[in-house]
CSV table of C-alpha atoms in Angstrom, one decimal:
chain,number,residue,atom,x,y,z
A,562,MET,CA,171.7,173.4,72.6
A,563,ARG,CA,168.9,171.7,74.2
A,564,GLY,CA,165.2,171.2,73.3
A,565,VAL,CA,163.1,174.0,75.3
A,566,ARG,CA,160.2,172.0,77.1
A,567,LYS,CA,156.8,173.9,77.0
A,568,ARG,CA,154.4,173.7,80.1
A,569,LEU,CA,151.1,174.3,79.9
A,570,LEU,CA,149.8,174.9,83.6
A,571,VAL,CA,145.7,175.2,84.1
A,572,TRP,CA,145.1,176.8,87.4
A,573,ILE,CA,142.1,174.9,89.1
A,574,SER,CA,140.3,176.3,92.3
A,575,TYR,CA,139.3,173.8,94.7
A,576,ARG,CA,135.8,174.7,94.2
A,577,GLY,CA,135.9,174.4,90.2
A,578,ALA,CA,138.0,171.0,90.9
A,579,ALA,CA,134.1,169.9,93.1
A,580,ARG,CA,132.0,171.1,90.1
A,581,ILE,CA,134.0,168.7,87.2
A,582,GLY,CA,133.9,165.5,89.8
A,583,LEU,CA,130.0,167.0,90.3
A,584,GLY,CA,129.9,166.8,87.1
A,585,ILE,CA,131.6,163.3,85.5
A,586,ALA,CA,129.1,161.4,88.2
A,587,ALA,CA,126.2,162.9,87.1
A,588,VAL,CA,127.5,161.6,83.6
A,589,MET,CA,127.8,158.4,85.3
A,590,LEU,CA,124.6,158.1,87.0
A,591,THR,CA,123.0,158.9,84.2
A,592,VAL,CA,124.7,156.3,82.1
A,593,VAL,CA,123.4,153.1,84.8
A,594,LEU,CA,120.0,154.8,85.1
A,595,LEU,CA,119.6,155.1,81.0
A,596,THR,CA,121.0,151.4,80.6
A,597,GLN,CA,118.8,149.5,84.1
A,598,GLU,CA,115.2,149.0,84.7
A,599,VAL,CA,114.4,151.6,87.3
A,600,PRO,CA,113.7,149.2,90.5
A,601,ALA,CA,110.5,151.6,91.4
A,602,THR,CA,108.7,150.9,87.5
A,603,ARG,CA,109.7,147.4,87.9
A,604,THR,CA,107.7,147.5,91.6
A,605,TRP,CA,104.6,149.5,90.4
A,606,THR,CA,103.9,146.9,87.6
A,607,TYR,CA,104.0,144.3,89.1
A,608,TRP,CA,101.9,145.7,92.7
A,609,THR,CA,99.3,147.2,90.2
A,610,LEU,CA,97.9,143.9,89.0
A,611,PRO,CA,96.1,141.8,91.5
A,612,LEU,CA,96.5,138.1,90.4
A,613,SER,CA,100.0,138.6,90.2
A,614,GLY,CA,102.0,135.2,90.6
A,615,LYS,CA,98.8,133.4,90.9
A,616,VAL,CA,98.0,130.3,89.2
A,617,ILE,CA,94.7,129.8,88.3
A,618,ALA,CA,92.6,127.2,86.2
A,619,ILE,CA,90.2,126.4,83.8
A,620,ASP,CA,88.0,123.8,83.3
A,621,ALA,CA,85.7,124.1,79.5
A,622,GLY,CA,83.7,121.1,80.2
A,623,HIS,CA,83.3,118.5,78.0
A,624,GLY,CA,85.0,118.6,75.0
A,625,GLY,CA,85.8,115.8,72.0
A,626,VAL,CA,83.4,112.9,71.0
A,627,ASP,CA,81.4,114.1,74.7
A,628,GLY,CA,79.8,117.3,73.5
A,629,GLY,CA,77.4,117.9,77.0
A,630,ALA,CA,73.9,119.1,76.6
A,631,VAL,CA,72.3,120.4,73.6
A,632,SER,CA,69.9,123.4,73.3
A,633,LYS,CA,66.5,122.8,71.2
A,634,GLN,CA,68.6,125.2,68.7
A,635,GLY,CA,71.5,122.9,68.1
A,636,LEU,CA,73.8,124.8,70.5
A,637,VAL,CA,76.8,122.4,71.5
A,638,GLU,CA,77.4,122.7,75.6
A,639,LYS,CA,81.4,122.2,74.7
A,640,ASP,CA,82.0,124.8,72.3
A,641,LEU,CA,80.1,127.3,74.5
A,642,ASN,CA,81.9,126.2,77.9
A,643,LEU,CA,85.1,126.9,76.3
A,644,ALA,CA,84.2,130.5,74.2
A,645,ILE,CA,83.2,131.4,78.5
A,646,ALA,CA,86.3,130.0,79.2
A,647,LEU,CA,88.7,132.0,76.7
A,648,GLN,CA,87.0,135.1,77.6
A,649,LEU,CA,87.3,134.5,81.7
A,650,ARG,CA,91.3,133.1,80.7
A,651,ASP,CA,92.1,136.8,79.2
A,652,PHE,CA,90.4,138.8,82.2
A,653,LEU,CA,92.8,136.8,84.2
A,654,GLN,CA,96.2,136.8,82.7
A,655,GLN,CA,94.9,141.0,81.7
A,656,ALA,CA,95.5,141.1,86.4
A,657,GLY,CA,98.7,139.2,86.5
A,658,ALA,CA,97.4,135.4,87.1
A,659,ILE,CA,99.3,133.1,85.1
A,660,VAL,CA,96.2,131.1,83.7
A,661,VAL,CA,96.2,126.8,82.7
A,662,MET,CA,94.0,125.3,81.1
A,663,THR,CA,92.5,122.2,81.0
A,664,ARG,CA,91.6,122.4,77.1
A,665,GLU,CA,91.2,125.7,74.7
A,666,GLY,CA,89.9,123.3,72.2
A,667,ASP,CA,87.5,120.8,71.1
A,668,TYR,CA,88.9,118.1,72.4
A,669,ASP,CA,89.3,115.8,75.5
A,670,LEU,CA,92.7,114.2,77.6
A,671,ALA,CA,91.2,110.0,77.3
A,672,GLU,CA,93.7,108.4,76.7
A,673,GLU,CA,95.0,108.0,72.8
A,674,GLY,CA,93.2,104.9,71.5
A,675,THR,CA,90.4,104.5,73.8
A,676,SER,CA,87.1,104.0,71.9
A,677,LYS,CA,84.3,103.5,74.4
A,678,ILE,CA,82.4,106.3,75.2
A,679,SER,CA,82.3,106.0,79.3
A,680,LYS,CA,86.0,105.1,79.9
A,681,ARG,CA,86.7,107.9,77.9
A,682,LYS,CA,85.1,110.4,80.3
A,683,THR,CA,86.7,108.4,82.9
A,684,GLN,CA,90.4,108.9,81.7
A,685,ASP,CA,88.7,112.8,80.8
A,686,LEU,CA,87.8,113.6,84.5
A,687,LEU,CA,90.8,111.8,86.1
A,688,ASN,CA,93.0,113.7,83.6
A,689,ARG,CA,91.8,116.9,84.1
A,690,ALA,CA,91.9,116.4,88.2
A,691,LYS,CA,96.3,115.8,87.7
A,692,PHE,CA,96.6,118.7,85.2
A,693,VAL,CA,95.4,121.2,88.0
A,694,LYS,CA,97.4,119.3,90.9
A,695,ASP,CA,100.5,119.2,88.5
A,696,LYS,CA,100.2,122.7,87.3
A,697,HIS,CA,100.1,123.4,90.8
A,698,ALA,CA,97.1,125.8,90.6
A,699,SER,CA,96.1,128.3,93.7
A,700,LEU,CA,92.3,128.0,92.6
A,701,LEU,CA,89.8,126.2,90.3
A,702,LEU,CA,87.1,127.4,87.6
A,703,SER,CA,85.2,124.9,86.0
A,704,ILE,CA,82.6,126.3,83.3
A,705,HIS,CA,79.5,124.4,82.5
A,706,MET,CA,76.0,124.3,81.8
A,707,ASN,CA,72.4,123.5,83.0
A,708,SER,CA,69.9,121.6,81.3
A,709,ILE,CA,66.4,119.5,82.4
A,710,PRO,CA,63.6,118.7,80.1
A,711,SER,CA,61.3,121.5,81.6
A,712,PRO,CA,62.3,125.0,79.4
A,713,LYS,CA,61.2,127.1,82.2
A,714,TRP,CA,65.0,127.4,84.3
A,715,SER,CA,67.1,130.1,83.6
A,716,GLY,CA,70.0,131.9,84.5
A,717,ALA,CA,73.3,130.9,86.0
A,718,GLN,CA,74.3,129.2,89.7
A,719,THR,CA,77.5,128.5,91.5
A,720,PHE,CA,78.7,125.1,93.1
A,721,PHE,CA,81.3,124.1,95.3
A,722,TYR,CA,82.3,120.6,97.0
A,723,PRO,CA,81.8,121.0,100.9
A,724,ASN,CA,85.3,119.8,102.2
A,725,GLN,CA,87.0,123.1,102.3
A,726,PRO,CA,85.7,126.5,103.4
A,727,GLU,CA,87.6,128.7,101.1
A,728,ASN,CA,85.3,126.6,98.4
A,729,ALA,CA,82.0,128.7,99.7
A,730,ILE,CA,83.5,131.5,100.3
A,731,LEU,CA,84.6,131.3,96.1
A,732,ALA,CA,81.3,130.1,95.0
A,733,SER,CA,79.3,132.2,97.2
A,734,LEU,CA,81.3,135.6,95.8
A,735,ILE,CA,81.1,134.5,91.8
A,736,GLN,CA,77.3,134.2,92.3
A,737,ASP,CA,77.6,137.4,94.4
A,738,GLU,CA,78.7,138.8,91.1
A,739,ILE,CA,76.5,137.0,88.9
A,740,ARG,CA,73.4,137.9,90.5
A,741,ARG,CA,74.3,141.4,90.2
A,742,ASN,CA,75.2,142.1,87.3
A,743,LEU,CA,73.4,139.7,85.3
A,744,GLY,CA,70.7,140.3,86.6
A,745,ASN,CA,68.7,136.4,85.4
A,746,THR,CA,68.7,134.7,88.8
A,747,GLU,CA,68.1,135.2,92.9
A,748,ARG,CA,70.2,131.7,93.7
A,749,LEU,CA,72.7,131.5,96.2
A,750,ALA,CA,75.7,128.8,95.8
A,751,ALA,CA,75.1,125.6,96.4
A,752,THR,CA,76.6,122.8,97.2
A,753,VAL,CA,77.4,119.7,95.1
A,754,ASN,CA,78.2,116.0,96.3
A,755,THR,CA,78.8,114.2,92.6
A,756,ILE,CA,81.4,116.6,91.1
A,757,TYR,CA,84.3,114.2,90.5
A,758,LEU,CA,86.8,116.9,89.9
A,759,LEU,CA,85.6,119.1,92.9
A,760,LYS,CA,86.4,116.5,95.1
A,761,ALA,CA,89.4,115.6,93.3
A,762,MET,CA,90.2,119.3,94.5
A,763,ASP,CA,91.3,118.6,98.4
A,764,GLU,CA,93.5,121.5,98.2
A,765,VAL,CA,93.0,123.6,95.6
A,766,PRO,CA,90.0,125.9,96.1
A,767,SER,CA,87.2,125.5,93.6
A,768,ALA,CA,83.7,126.3,92.2
A,769,LEU,CA,82.3,125.2,88.9
A,770,VAL,CA,79.8,127.7,87.8
A,771,GLU,CA,76.5,125.6,85.6
A,772,VAL,CA,76.2,129.9,83.2
A,773,GLY,CA,73.0,128.7,82.4
A,774,PHE,CA,70.7,127.0,81.2
A,775,LEU,CA,70.7,125.4,77.5
A,776,SER,CA,67.0,124.2,77.9
A,777,ASN,CA,66.0,127.5,78.0
A,778,PRO,CA,65.0,129.0,74.3
A,779,GLY,CA,65.9,132.5,75.2
A,780,GLU,CA,68.6,132.0,77.7
A,781,ALA,CA,70.3,129.2,75.0
A,782,THR,CA,70.1,132.9,72.6
A,783,ARG,CA,72.0,134.6,74.6
A,784,LEU,CA,74.3,132.1,76.0
A,785,ALA,CA,75.3,132.4,72.3
A,786,ASP,CA,76.2,135.8,72.1
A,787,SER,CA,80.0,136.7,72.2
A,788,GLU,CA,79.0,140.0,74.3
A,789,TYR,CA,76.3,138.0,76.9
A,790,GLN,CA,79.1,135.7,77.1
A,791,LYS,CA,81.8,138.2,77.7
A,792,LYS,CA,79.8,139.5,80.4
A,793,VAL,CA,79.4,136.5,82.5
A,794,ALA,CA,83.2,136.3,82.5
A,795,ALA,CA,83.2,139.2,83.9
A,796,SER,CA,81.3,138.6,86.4
A,797,ILE,CA,83.5,135.2,87.3
A,798,TYR,CA,86.4,136.9,87.3
A,799,GLN,CA,84.8,140.2,89.6
A,800,GLY,CA,84.7,136.9,92.0
A,801,VAL,CA,87.9,135.7,91.5
A,802,LEU,CA,89.1,139.3,92.2
A,803,ARG,CA,86.9,139.6,95.8
A,804,PHE,CA,88.3,136.1,97.0
A,805,THR,CA,92.3,136.7,96.5
A,806,ALA,CA,91.1,140.0,97.5
A,807,GLY,CA,90.3,138.3,101.3
A,808,GLU,CA,86.9,139.2,101.0
A,809,LYS,CA,84.6,136.4,103.1
A,810,TRP,CA,81.6,135.6,102.9
A,811,GLY,CA,78.9,132.9,104.5
A,812,THR,CA,78.1,129.3,103.1
A,813,GLY,CA,75.7,130.3,100.8
A,814,ASN,CA,72.7,127.9,100.3
A,815,PRO,CA,72.6,123.9,100.9
A,816,GLY,CA,69.9,123.5,99.0
A,817,GLY,CA,70.2,125.3,95.9
A,818,ALA,CA,67.6,125.3,93.0
A,819,ALA,CA,66.3,122.7,90.6
A,820,GLY,CA,68.6,120.2,89.7
A,821,GLY,CA,69.8,119.4,86.4
A,822,LYS,CA,72.8,117.8,85.0
A,823,THR,CA,75.8,119.0,87.3
A,824,GLY,CA,77.0,115.5,87.4
A,825,SER,CA,78.4,115.0,84.3
């Protein structure tokens, strides 16, 4: 006796089959979305960071055997320059910039084994310029402090080398933010022709910020305060934002204020 095969027949209408097909497609789409990052999210994250993709070099002036200026209280310029530079780095990185620093500690960039101080300073400056160029920076910010024999001078000032129009714009926008946020000076950005690092930046927009006078006791105390350092860094940062956004400005005041150690 032959076995009897049992068959199960399921009748599905065209509408039911379409619903099943749509359900399967929906499940597959959900799996794809859960396993991959949504492109719109990547685009939103990228475009909301104003400095994304920009390489910005920060130069904390002096370092190592070269301490720079020293206040009557014993505050050393190289240490304060670095503290402000690190604050500035954080602001720029949070805005999406790739930040490179000529130094992140108490050292210079002179060749190992060079003992003569003057030769170390020369090598240091040459290597700082090379470092910035090798990193293909889109702009350079150098942090220094001023010092002159008279204690009456105070206030920050931004300097630029007049070899390209962008330098004047960058320096003027930074100085405008310094004037507005710190409220301790009416100076405008000024040209300077004695700073090797600025002169070496023939294609990189650059500015040097003398953030205050260590020769002024009151200002020296403020420059050693971390909150004030953060305020200085924020002012420079806001100037950079305006510059990278394409804002224009005049060439500033070519005369400048009382001269200090800006040639160091």
